[in-house]
Coordinates of C-alpha atoms (C1' of nucleotides) in Angstrom, one line a residue:
Chain A
M1 CA -0.2 -0.1 -0.4
N2 CA 1.3 3.5 -1.0
P3 CA 1.6 5.6 2.4
N4 CA -0.9 8.5 1.6
G5 CA -1.4 11.8 4.1
Q6 CA -4.4 10.4 5.4
N7 CA -3.1 6.9 6.9
L8 CA 0.1 8.6 7.7
R9 CA -1.7 10.5 9.5
F10 CA -3.5 7.7 11.6
L11 CA -0.3 6.1 12.0
L12 CA 0.8 9.4 13.6
D13 CA -1.9 9.5 16.1
K14 CA -0.9 5.8 17.4
S15 CA 1.9 5.4 19.7
L16 CA 4.5 4.2 17.9
T17 CA 7.8 2.7 18.6
L18 CA 11.3 4.6 17.4
K19 CA 11.1 1.6 14.9
Q20 CA 7.6 3.2 13.3
L21 CA 9.0 6.2 13.8
K22 CA 11.3 5.9 11.0
Q23 CA 9.5 3.9 8.8
V24 CA 6.9 6.9 8.7
H25 CA 9.5 9.7 8.0
A26 CA 10.6 8.8 4.3
P27 CA 7.3 8.9 3.2
I28 CA 6.4 12.0 4.7
I29 CA 9.3 13.8 3.2
S30 CA 9.6 12.2 0.1
N31 CA 5.7 12.8 -0.6
G32 CA 6.1 16.7 0.6
L33 CA 3.8 16.0 3.6
H34 CA 5.6 19.0 5.5
H35 CA 2.4 19.4 7.6
L36 CA 2.6 16.0 8.8
Q37 CA 6.7 17.1 10.3
T38 CA 5.5 18.2 13.2
L39 CA 3.4 15.8 14.0
L40 CA 5.6 13.8 13.8
L41 CA 8.3 15.6 15.7
R42 CA 5.4 16.2 18.5
Q43 CA 5.4 12.5 18.9
V44 CA 8.7 11.9 19.1
L45 CA 9.8 15.1 21.4
H46 CA 6.7 13.2 23.5
S47 CA 7.4 9.7 23.2
D48 CA 9.1 7.8 25.9
F49 CA 12.5 7.0 24.2
T50 CA 15.2 7.0 26.2
F51 CA 17.5 9.3 24.9
S52 CA 20.2 8.5 22.3
A53 CA 22.1 9.8 19.2
A54 CA 20.1 8.4 16.9
I55 CA 17.2 9.7 18.1
A56 CA 18.8 13.3 18.7
R57 CA 20.0 13.1 14.8
Y58 CA 16.6 12.7 14.1
V59 CA 15.4 15.7 15.5
H60 CA 17.4 17.3 14.0
L61 CA 16.5 15.9 10.6
I62 CA 13.3 16.6 10.8
L63 CA 13.9 20.1 12.4
H64 CA 15.8 21.2 9.6
N65 CA 12.9 20.2 6.8
L66 CA 10.4 22.0 8.2
K67 CA 9.2 23.8 5.1
N68 CA 7.9 26.3 7.9
P69 CA 9.8 26.3 10.7
D70 CA 7.7 27.5 13.7
A71 CA 8.7 28.2 17.0
F72 CA 6.2 25.4 18.9
S73 CA 8.5 22.6 17.1
W74 CA 11.5 24.2 17.9
S75 CA 10.1 25.2 21.3
C76 CA 9.2 21.4 21.9
A77 CA 12.4 20.3 20.8
I78 CA 14.3 22.6 23.1
R79 CA 12.6 21.5 25.7
Y80 CA 13.4 17.9 24.7
F81 CA 16.9 17.9 24.5
S82 CA 16.9 20.1 27.8
L83 CA 14.8 17.1 29.4
H84 CA 17.7 14.6 28.9
S85 CA 20.6 16.6 30.3
Q86 CA 21.7 17.9 26.5
Y87 CA 22.2 21.5 27.7
E88 CA 24.8 22.8 25.2
T89 CA 22.1 21.7 22.2
A90 CA 19.6 22.8 23.5
L91 CA 21.0 26.1 23.8
S92 CA 22.1 26.1 20.9
L93 CA 18.4 25.5 19.1
Y94 CA 17.5 28.3 21.4
L95 CA 20.1 30.5 19.7
K96 CA 18.6 28.9 16.4
I97 CA 15.3 29.7 16.9
K98 CA 15.8 33.6 17.9
R99 CA 18.0 34.0 14.8
L100 CA 15.3 32.4 12.7
G101 CA 13.3 35.5 14.0
L102 CA 10.9 33.3 15.9
C103 CA 9.9 34.2 19.4
P104 CA 10.3 31.5 21.5
S105 CA 7.3 30.2 23.8
S106 CA 7.8 30.2 27.8
F107 CA 8.7 26.5 27.8
A108 CA 11.5 27.2 25.4
V109 CA 12.8 29.9 27.9
S110 CA 12.4 28.3 31.2
S111 CA 14.2 25.2 29.5
A112 CA 17.1 27.3 27.7
L113 CA 17.6 28.8 31.6
R114 CA 17.6 25.1 32.7
A115 CA 20.4 24.5 30.6
C116 CA 21.9 27.8 31.8
A117 CA 21.6 26.6 35.3
R118 CA 23.0 23.0 34.9
I119 CA 26.2 24.2 32.7
L120 CA 26.2 27.5 34.6
N121 CA 26.7 29.3 31.5
E122 CA 26.5 33.0 33.3
L123 CA 26.5 34.7 30.4
G124 CA 23.7 32.9 28.8
G125 CA 21.5 32.9 31.3
I126 CA 21.6 36.9 32.1
S127 CA 21.1 36.9 28.6
I128 CA 17.7 35.8 28.6
H129 CA 16.9 37.2 31.7
A130 CA 16.6 40.5 29.9
Q131 CA 15.0 38.9 26.7
V132 CA 12.4 37.7 29.7
Y133 CA 11.1 41.5 29.9
K134 CA 10.9 41.8 26.1
F135 CA 9.3 38.8 25.4
G136 CA 7.4 39.6 28.0
F137 CA 7.4 36.5 30.2
C138 CA 7.6 38.8 33.7
G139 CA 4.1 37.1 34.6
C140 CA 5.2 33.6 33.7
V141 CA 5.2 31.6 37.1
Y142 CA 7.5 28.7 35.2
V143 CA 10.3 31.3 33.3
Q144 CA 10.0 32.9 36.5
T145 CA 11.1 30.1 38.4
A146 CA 13.7 28.9 36.0
L147 CA 15.2 32.4 36.7
V148 CA 15.1 31.8 40.6
D149 CA 16.3 28.3 40.2
F150 CA 19.4 29.8 37.7
Y151 CA 20.7 32.3 40.2
S152 CA 20.3 29.7 42.7
K153 CA 22.4 27.4 41.2
L154 CA 24.6 30.0 40.5
G155 CA 25.0 30.7 43.9
D156 CA 23.8 34.3 43.5
M157 CA 20.8 34.3 45.9
K158 CA 20.7 38.1 46.4
T159 CA 19.2 38.6 42.4
A160 CA 17.4 35.3 43.1
R161 CA 16.0 36.6 46.4
K162 CA 14.9 39.8 44.2
V163 CA 12.9 37.5 41.3
F164 CA 11.4 35.6 43.9
D165 CA 10.3 38.6 45.6
G166 CA 8.5 40.4 42.6
M167 CA 6.6 37.3 41.6
P168 CA 3.2 38.3 41.3
E169 CA 2.4 34.9 41.4
K170 CA 4.7 32.0 43.2
N171 CA 3.9 27.9 43.4
V172 CA 5.7 25.6 45.4
V173 CA 8.3 25.4 43.3
S174 CA 8.9 28.7 42.8
W175 CA 9.5 28.7 46.9
N176 CA 12.2 25.0 46.2
S177 CA 14.0 26.6 44.0
V178 CA 15.0 29.2 46.3
L179 CA 15.1 27.3 49.4
S180 CA 17.7 24.8 47.4
G181 CA 19.8 28.1 46.8
Y182 CA 19.8 28.6 50.5
L183 CA 20.9 25.1 51.9
K184 CA 22.9 25.1 48.4
S185 CA 24.9 28.1 49.6
G186 CA 25.3 26.7 53.1
D187 CA 22.9 29.2 54.8
M188 CA 20.5 27.1 56.8
E189 CA 19.3 29.5 59.3
E190 CA 18.4 31.3 55.9
A191 CA 16.6 27.8 54.4
Q192 CA 14.8 27.3 57.7
V193 CA 13.1 30.7 57.7
V194 CA 11.6 30.0 53.7
F195 CA 10.8 26.8 54.5
D196 CA 8.7 27.8 57.6
E197 CA 7.1 30.0 55.4
I198 CA 6.4 27.8 52.2
P199 CA 2.2 27.6 52.8
N200 CA 1.9 24.3 51.2
K201 CA 5.3 22.6 51.5
D202 CA 5.5 19.5 49.2
V203 CA 8.1 16.1 49.6
V204 CA 10.5 17.7 47.6
S205 CA 10.6 20.7 50.1
W206 CA 11.6 18.3 52.8
N207 CA 13.8 16.3 51.1
S208 CA 15.5 19.2 50.4
M209 CA 15.6 20.2 54.3
V210 CA 16.6 16.8 54.7
S211 CA 19.5 16.3 52.2
G212 CA 20.7 19.9 53.4
Y213 CA 21.0 19.2 57.4
A214 CA 22.8 16.2 55.9
R215 CA 25.2 17.2 53.9
M216 CA 25.9 19.9 56.5
G217 CA 26.5 16.9 59.2
N218 CA 23.6 17.5 61.5
M219 CA 22.2 14.2 61.0
D220 CA 20.1 14.5 64.7
K221 CA 18.1 17.5 62.9
A222 CA 18.0 15.6 59.4
Y223 CA 16.7 12.2 61.0
F224 CA 14.0 15.0 63.2
L225 CA 12.2 16.3 60.0
F226 CA 12.9 13.2 58.3
Q227 CA 10.4 11.6 60.7
Q228 CA 8.2 14.5 60.5
I229 CA 7.5 14.4 56.1
P230 CA 3.7 13.6 55.5
Q231 CA 4.2 11.2 53.2
R232 CA 8.2 9.7 52.5
S233 CA 8.9 9.5 48.9
L234 CA 12.0 7.2 48.2
A235 CA 14.2 10.1 47.9
S236 CA 13.6 10.8 51.5
W237 CA 14.8 7.6 52.4
N238 CA 17.9 7.6 50.1
A239 CA 18.8 11.6 51.9
M240 CA 19.0 9.9 54.7
I241 CA 20.9 7.7 53.9
S242 CA 23.6 9.2 51.7
G243 CA 23.2 11.5 55.0
Y244 CA 24.8 8.6 57.4
V245 CA 27.1 7.9 55.0
E246 CA 28.9 11.1 54.5
C247 CA 29.3 11.1 57.9
E248 CA 30.7 7.6 58.1
R249 CA 28.0 6.3 60.2
V250 CA 27.3 2.8 58.0
E251 CA 25.7 0.9 60.2
S252 CA 22.8 3.9 60.8
A253 CA 22.4 4.2 57.3
R254 CA 22.1 0.5 57.1
G255 CA 19.4 0.9 59.3
I256 CA 17.3 3.3 57.1
F257 CA 17.8 1.0 54.4
D258 CA 16.8 -1.8 56.2
A259 CA 13.3 0.2 57.6
M260 CA 12.7 1.1 54.0
P261 CA 9.2 0.1 52.7
L262 CA 10.6 0.2 49.0
R263 CA 14.1 0.5 47.7
N264 CA 15.2 1.6 44.2
N265 CA 18.6 1.6 42.4
V266 CA 19.9 5.1 44.5
S267 CA 18.5 3.0 47.7
W268 CA 21.3 -0.1 46.5
I269 CA 24.3 2.1 45.2
T270 CA 24.3 4.4 48.0
M271 CA 24.6 1.7 50.5
I272 CA 26.6 0.0 48.7
S273 CA 29.1 3.3 48.0
G274 CA 29.3 3.4 51.9
Y275 CA 30.2 0.1 52.8
S276 CA 33.1 1.1 50.1
K277 CA 34.2 3.9 52.3
C278 CA 34.5 2.2 55.0
G279 CA 36.2 -0.8 53.3
N280 CA 33.7 -3.0 54.2
V281 CA 33.8 -5.0 50.9
E282 CA 32.2 -8.2 51.9
S283 CA 29.1 -6.4 53.2
A284 CA 29.2 -4.2 49.9
R285 CA 29.2 -7.8 48.1
Q286 CA 26.5 -9.3 49.8
L287 CA 24.2 -6.5 48.8
F288 CA 25.2 -6.1 45.3
D289 CA 24.8 -10.0 45.1
Q290 CA 20.7 -9.7 46.3
M291 CA 20.1 -7.2 44.1
S292 CA 18.5 -8.2 40.6
E293 CA 17.6 -5.9 38.6
R294 CA 21.4 -4.4 37.6
D295 CA 22.2 -1.1 35.1
V296 CA 25.5 0.1 34.8
L297 CA 25.7 2.0 37.6
L298 CA 25.1 -0.7 40.2
F299 CA 28.2 -2.7 38.8
N300 CA 30.3 0.8 38.5
A301 CA 29.7 1.5 42.2
M302 CA 30.7 -2.7 43.0
I303 CA 33.9 -2.4 40.4
A304 CA 35.3 1.1 42.2
C305 CA 34.6 -0.3 45.9
Y306 CA 37.0 -3.0 44.5
A307 CA 39.5 -0.9 42.9
Q308 CA 39.5 1.4 46.0
N309 CA 39.8 -1.1 48.3
S310 CA 43.2 -2.8 46.1
Q311 CA 41.2 -5.8 45.3
P312 CA 42.0 -5.1 41.5
K313 CA 41.7 -8.3 40.2
E314 CA 38.0 -8.3 41.7
A315 CA 37.4 -5.5 40.0
I316 CA 38.5 -6.4 36.7
E317 CA 36.5 -9.9 36.9
L318 CA 33.2 -8.0 38.0
F319 CA 33.8 -6.3 34.8
N320 CA 34.6 -9.3 32.6
Q321 CA 31.3 -10.7 34.2
M322 CA 29.6 -6.8 33.1
L323 CA 30.9 -7.6 29.3
K324 CA 29.1 -11.3 28.9
L325 CA 26.4 -11.4 26.6
E326 CA 23.5 -12.4 29.1
V327 CA 24.9 -9.6 31.3
N328 CA 25.5 -7.0 28.4
I329 CA 25.8 -4.3 30.3
Q330 CA 27.6 -1.6 28.2
P331 CA 30.6 0.4 30.3
N332 CA 30.6 4.1 30.5
E333 CA 33.6 6.6 31.2
T334 CA 33.3 5.9 35.3
T335 CA 33.0 2.3 34.5
L336 CA 36.8 2.7 32.9
A337 CA 38.6 4.9 35.5
S338 CA 37.8 2.7 37.6
V339 CA 39.1 -0.5 35.7
I340 CA 41.9 1.7 34.5
S341 CA 42.9 2.6 38.2
A342 CA 42.4 -1.7 38.8
S343 CA 44.9 -2.1 36.1
S344 CA 46.9 0.8 37.3
Q345 CA 47.4 -1.0 40.3
L346 CA 48.2 -4.6 39.1
G347 CA 50.9 -2.9 36.9
D348 CA 49.0 -3.8 33.6
M349 CA 49.7 -1.6 30.7
K350 CA 48.1 -3.9 28.2
F351 CA 44.7 -2.9 29.6
G352 CA 45.5 0.4 29.2
L353 CA 45.8 0.4 25.6
W354 CA 42.7 -1.6 25.5
A355 CA 40.9 0.5 26.9
E356 CA 42.0 3.6 25.0
F357 CA 40.8 1.2 22.0
Y358 CA 37.4 0.2 23.4
M359 CA 36.7 3.8 24.1
S360 CA 37.4 5.0 20.2
E361 CA 34.8 2.0 19.4
H362 CA 32.6 2.2 21.1
G363 CA 32.2 6.5 21.0
I364 CA 33.0 6.7 24.7
E365 CA 34.3 10.1 25.2
L366 CA 38.0 10.7 26.9
D367 CA 37.4 12.7 30.0
D368 CA 39.4 14.6 32.5
H369 CA 38.7 11.4 35.1
L370 CA 39.8 9.1 32.5
A371 CA 42.4 10.7 31.7
T372 CA 43.7 11.2 34.8
A373 CA 43.7 7.3 35.3
L374 CA 45.8 6.7 32.6
V375 CA 48.4 8.9 33.5
D376 CA 48.2 7.2 36.5
L377 CA 48.6 3.6 34.5
Y378 CA 51.0 4.9 31.6
T379 CA 53.7 6.4 34.4
K380 CA 53.2 3.2 36.4
C381 CA 54.2 1.5 33.7
G382 CA 57.0 3.7 32.7
D383 CA 55.7 5.1 29.8
I384 CA 56.3 9.1 31.1
D385 CA 55.6 10.4 27.3
R386 CA 52.7 9.2 26.9
A387 CA 51.3 10.0 30.5
Y388 CA 52.5 13.4 30.0
K389 CA 50.8 13.6 26.8
L390 CA 47.2 13.2 28.1
F391 CA 48.4 15.3 31.0
H392 CA 48.6 18.3 28.5
G393 CA 45.5 17.3 26.5
L394 CA 43.4 17.9 30.1
K395 CA 40.3 20.3 30.2
K396 CA 41.2 21.3 33.6
R397 CA 44.3 20.3 35.9
D398 CA 43.2 19.6 39.2
V399 CA 44.4 18.4 42.1
V400 CA 44.4 15.0 41.5
A401 CA 46.1 15.3 37.6
Y402 CA 49.0 17.2 39.5
S403 CA 49.3 14.5 41.6
A404 CA 49.3 11.6 39.5
M405 CA 51.7 12.9 37.3
I406 CA 53.6 13.9 40.1
L407 CA 53.6 10.8 41.6
G408 CA 54.6 9.2 38.0
C409 CA 57.4 11.4 37.8
G410 CA 58.9 9.9 41.2
I411 CA 58.1 6.5 40.7
N412 CA 60.5 7.7 37.1
G413 CA 63.3 8.9 38.9
K414 CA 62.4 12.3 37.6
A415 CA 62.3 14.6 40.7
V416 CA 63.6 17.5 39.0
E417 CA 60.1 17.5 36.7
A418 CA 58.3 16.7 40.3
T419 CA 59.4 20.0 41.8
K420 CA 58.6 21.8 38.7
L421 CA 55.3 20.4 37.8
F422 CA 54.8 21.3 41.9
E423 CA 55.5 24.9 41.1
D424 CA 53.2 24.7 38.5
M425 CA 50.4 23.6 40.5
V426 CA 50.7 26.0 43.5
N427 CA 51.2 28.8 41.2
A428 CA 48.0 27.6 39.3
D429 CA 46.5 28.4 43.0
I430 CA 45.6 24.7 43.2
C431 CA 46.3 23.7 47.0
P432 CA 48.2 20.7 47.1
N433 CA 46.7 18.0 49.3
V434 CA 48.1 15.0 51.4
V435 CA 48.8 13.0 47.9
T436 CA 50.2 15.6 46.4
Y437 CA 53.2 15.4 48.8
T438 CA 52.9 11.4 48.8
G439 CA 54.3 12.0 45.2
L440 CA 56.1 14.9 45.7
L441 CA 58.3 12.7 48.6
T442 CA 58.5 9.7 46.2
A443 CA 60.5 11.4 43.6
Y444 CA 62.9 12.9 46.1
N445 CA 63.4 9.4 47.9
H446 CA 63.7 7.4 44.2
A447 CA 66.3 10.3 43.4
G448 CA 67.6 10.3 46.8
L449 CA 67.7 13.6 48.5
V450 CA 67.6 13.7 51.9
E451 CA 67.9 17.4 52.1
E452 CA 65.2 18.3 50.3
G453 CA 62.8 15.6 51.2
Y454 CA 63.4 16.8 55.0
R455 CA 62.6 20.4 53.3
C456 CA 59.2 19.2 52.2
F457 CA 57.9 16.9 54.8
N458 CA 58.6 19.5 57.1
S459 CA 56.6 22.0 54.9
M460 CA 53.3 20.0 54.9
K461 CA 52.5 21.5 58.3
E462 CA 52.5 25.0 57.0
H463 CA 50.1 23.9 54.4
G464 CA 47.8 22.4 57.5
L465 CA 48.6 19.7 56.0
E466 CA 49.4 16.7 58.6
P467 CA 51.6 14.2 57.5
S468 CA 50.0 10.3 56.8
G469 CA 51.9 7.2 58.0
D470 CA 52.4 6.8 54.6
H471 CA 54.5 10.0 54.7
Y472 CA 56.2 9.1 57.4
G473 CA 57.1 5.0 56.0
I474 CA 58.4 7.2 53.5
M475 CA 61.0 9.4 55.1
V476 CA 61.9 6.6 57.0
D477 CA 62.2 4.5 53.8
L478 CA 64.9 8.0 52.4
L479 CA 66.7 8.4 55.4
G480 CA 67.8 4.5 55.8
R481 CA 68.7 4.2 53.0
A482 CA 71.3 7.1 53.1
G483 CA 72.4 5.2 56.2
Q484 CA 70.7 7.6 58.5
L485 CA 69.7 5.3 61.0
D486 CA 69.5 7.0 63.9
K487 CA 67.8 9.9 62.3
A488 CA 65.0 7.5 60.8
V489 CA 64.6 5.7 64.2
E490 CA 64.2 9.4 65.8
L491 CA 61.4 10.0 63.3
I492 CA 59.5 6.6 64.0
R493 CA 59.6 7.9 67.5
S494 CA 58.2 11.0 66.6
M495 CA 55.1 9.5 65.0
P496 CA 52.0 11.2 66.6
M497 CA 50.2 7.7 65.3
Q498 CA 51.3 3.7 65.4
P499 CA 53.6 3.3 62.7
Q500 CA 52.4 0.6 60.7
A501 CA 54.2 -2.4 59.4
G502 CA 55.3 -0.4 56.6
V503 CA 57.2 2.5 58.5
W504 CA 58.7 -0.5 60.2
G505 CA 59.8 -2.4 56.9
A506 CA 61.3 0.5 55.5
L507 CA 63.7 0.4 58.5
L508 CA 64.4 -3.2 58.6
L509 CA 65.3 -3.0 55.0
A510 CA 67.7 -0.1 55.4
C511 CA 69.4 -2.0 58.3
S512 CA 70.0 -4.7 56.3
L513 CA 71.0 -2.5 53.4
H514 CA 73.5 -1.4 56.5
N515 CA 74.4 -4.2 58.0
N516 CA 72.6 -2.9 61.4
V517 CA 71.4 -6.1 63.4
E518 CA 70.5 -4.7 66.7
L519 CA 68.2 -1.9 65.2
G520 CA 66.7 -4.7 62.0
E521 CA 66.1 -6.5 65.4
T522 CA 63.9 -4.1 66.9
A523 CA 62.1 -3.2 63.2
A524 CA 61.5 -6.7 62.7
R525 CA 59.9 -7.7 65.6
N526 CA 57.6 -5.1 65.4
C527 CA 57.2 -6.0 61.7
F528 CA 56.7 -9.6 62.4
K529 CA 54.0 -8.4 65.3
L530 CA 51.4 -6.5 63.1
E531 CA 52.1 -8.4 59.7
P532 CA 52.7 -11.9 61.2
D533 CA 52.1 -13.4 58.0
K534 CA 54.4 -12.0 55.9
N535 CA 57.7 -13.9 54.8
G536 CA 58.9 -11.1 53.8
Y537 CA 60.7 -9.5 57.0
Y538 CA 61.9 -13.1 57.6
V539 CA 63.9 -13.4 55.0
L540 CA 65.1 -9.8 55.5
L541 CA 65.4 -10.5 58.8
A542 CA 67.6 -13.9 58.0
N543 CA 70.2 -11.6 55.8
I544 CA 70.5 -9.5 58.4
Y545 CA 71.8 -12.3 59.8
A546 CA 73.7 -14.3 57.3
S547 CA 75.9 -10.8 56.7
A548 CA 76.5 -10.5 60.2
A549 CA 77.6 -14.4 60.4
R550 CA 75.5 -14.9 63.1
W551 CA 74.5 -18.4 61.7
D552 CA 73.3 -19.9 64.9
D553 CA 70.5 -16.7 64.4
E554 CA 69.8 -17.0 61.1
R555 CA 69.6 -20.8 61.3
R556 CA 66.8 -20.2 64.2
L557 CA 65.2 -18.2 62.0
R558 CA 64.8 -20.6 59.0
K559 CA 63.1 -22.9 61.2
V560 CA 60.5 -20.4 63.0
M561 CA 59.5 -19.7 59.1
E562 CA 59.1 -23.3 58.4
K563 CA 57.3 -24.0 60.9
K564 CA 54.9 -20.8 59.7
G565 CA 54.6 -22.7 56.7
F566 CA 56.9 -20.4 54.1
A567 CA 57.9 -22.0 51.7
K568 CA 62.4 -22.1 51.4
I569 CA 63.1 -19.0 49.7
P570 CA 66.0 -18.7 47.5
G571 CA 68.3 -16.0 48.4
C572 CA 68.1 -13.8 45.3
S573 CA 64.2 -13.2 44.8
W574 CA 63.7 -11.4 48.7
M575 CA 62.5 -8.4 47.3
D576 CA 59.5 -9.8 45.2
S577 CA 58.2 -11.3 48.6
M578 CA 58.6 -8.1 49.9
Chain B
dG1 C1' 6.6 23.0 32.0
dT2 C1' 10.0 24.3 37.4
dA3 C1' 12.4 20.9 42.0
dG4 C1' 14.9 16.7 45.2
dG5 C1' 18.1 11.1 46.5
dG6 C1' 23.1 7.0 42.7
dT7 C1' 28.5 5.4 40.2
dT8 C1' 34.6 7.7 38.5
dA9 C1' 40.4 9.4 38.6
dG10 C1' 45.6 10.2 42.1

DNA sequence: GTAGGGTTAG
């Protein structure tokens, strides 16, 4: 049957699948049925299709095929892209509508404002604000509310309040917008005042307050409000969970989780990431296994949990499961960032190259998180040039990126470059943190620069940073290797926290390098106590005894090792067993 | 139509 205008029109009144839409589109264009294109566009824009690049292209195609571009169609498209987080596209369409000389509808204006708010396009939003008067949207609640929200998201509460106070008519969304602005800027007092003034609070008003107090760490107040919510939504419960997780009260979070009448993926993921943060991988995995409806974010949370808790093999194993046909979930940028981190912990360069290939094949954008993960991977595998290329290609170099690059230079013996990067970073007004110092100290350590290391270590306090056990460990290693064993011991004694095994291990290694039996025994005793199952420490002490020709002690130690079930260690590979 | 809850890199 040859489709004509009438039966196509009939089809368009139905709810169509994307495939059907595509089939309808061609005859509409070829038969010159331009008036039906608007209908077709409306079908697409009002459908429940999940957003995809294909649909986006499709919308553009119809839009540009319209013989008589009308404000309504364009406005629909702007709203569509804005709702699907395609803010840049929405804004460019908004600019186009104005170039065409058309008057945008009120929802085109509010959608464009929403886009500006989300991508923090200050100038764009302000110029739309000016147009609001020109187009006569001063009395439109939706547009005015979008303006309040725009300034709130920007943190400009003065202007937000001015627009809000000038609104002839307000609805609960307008109130919620100004409320969330105060909450976002941390002004709890003003937020509470606004909240108390809202004439008919809805569940969003309540939830905003709960998560506001939760973010401030005031969980008592958050819980107090939570209990009073007339009709709790899923988000109310989830806000409580993430609040407790944020305050590292994972058991309280679990209490809320267990008490929920209904859970969604957000509840599960928040809970899993909570367990991840406190190192409880087992509980996280238990939850993951209980969850049957797994999406990419759930996998991401669990993979990240493994990667962040030094279980890189498990991270990669789960990633492989995710790719299996029966699961068939497409990884995204977040997934790859975690998996690359896991590969880096394994020192597996192959995976980085595979990941870059996979990304180009699947159109996954190399964002800054991913690039930083790759910088870390490539430097750990010794490919500094490749890492530098990625580092220089970053859109924004932040403290994490600099720290990765500094550490990368450090472990590759490039102390001068590490120092240079550190200076660049400080000059760019980026504040170093404890990880940055780990990188810098590692650089001095690898280069054997004791003086510089000392100075660096002491300067941490000037930046308001407290050295961690790791920092002490590196310093002990640096001093120890240089033969300054007394200073190393002195440093350990000065530690404000209990030294971990690694710190004593560094001293033990130094003692073996410099043949110091007495100190070596002390260090070893502490290592044995803290990590009784690690044979490397025994081997080191045995080597110390051997080099001092204390064969009785050496034999005695070997016997202990055999009793503990350690395999006999050939003399050459003790470094590997550390 | 406007508002709220989830995963990522050193």
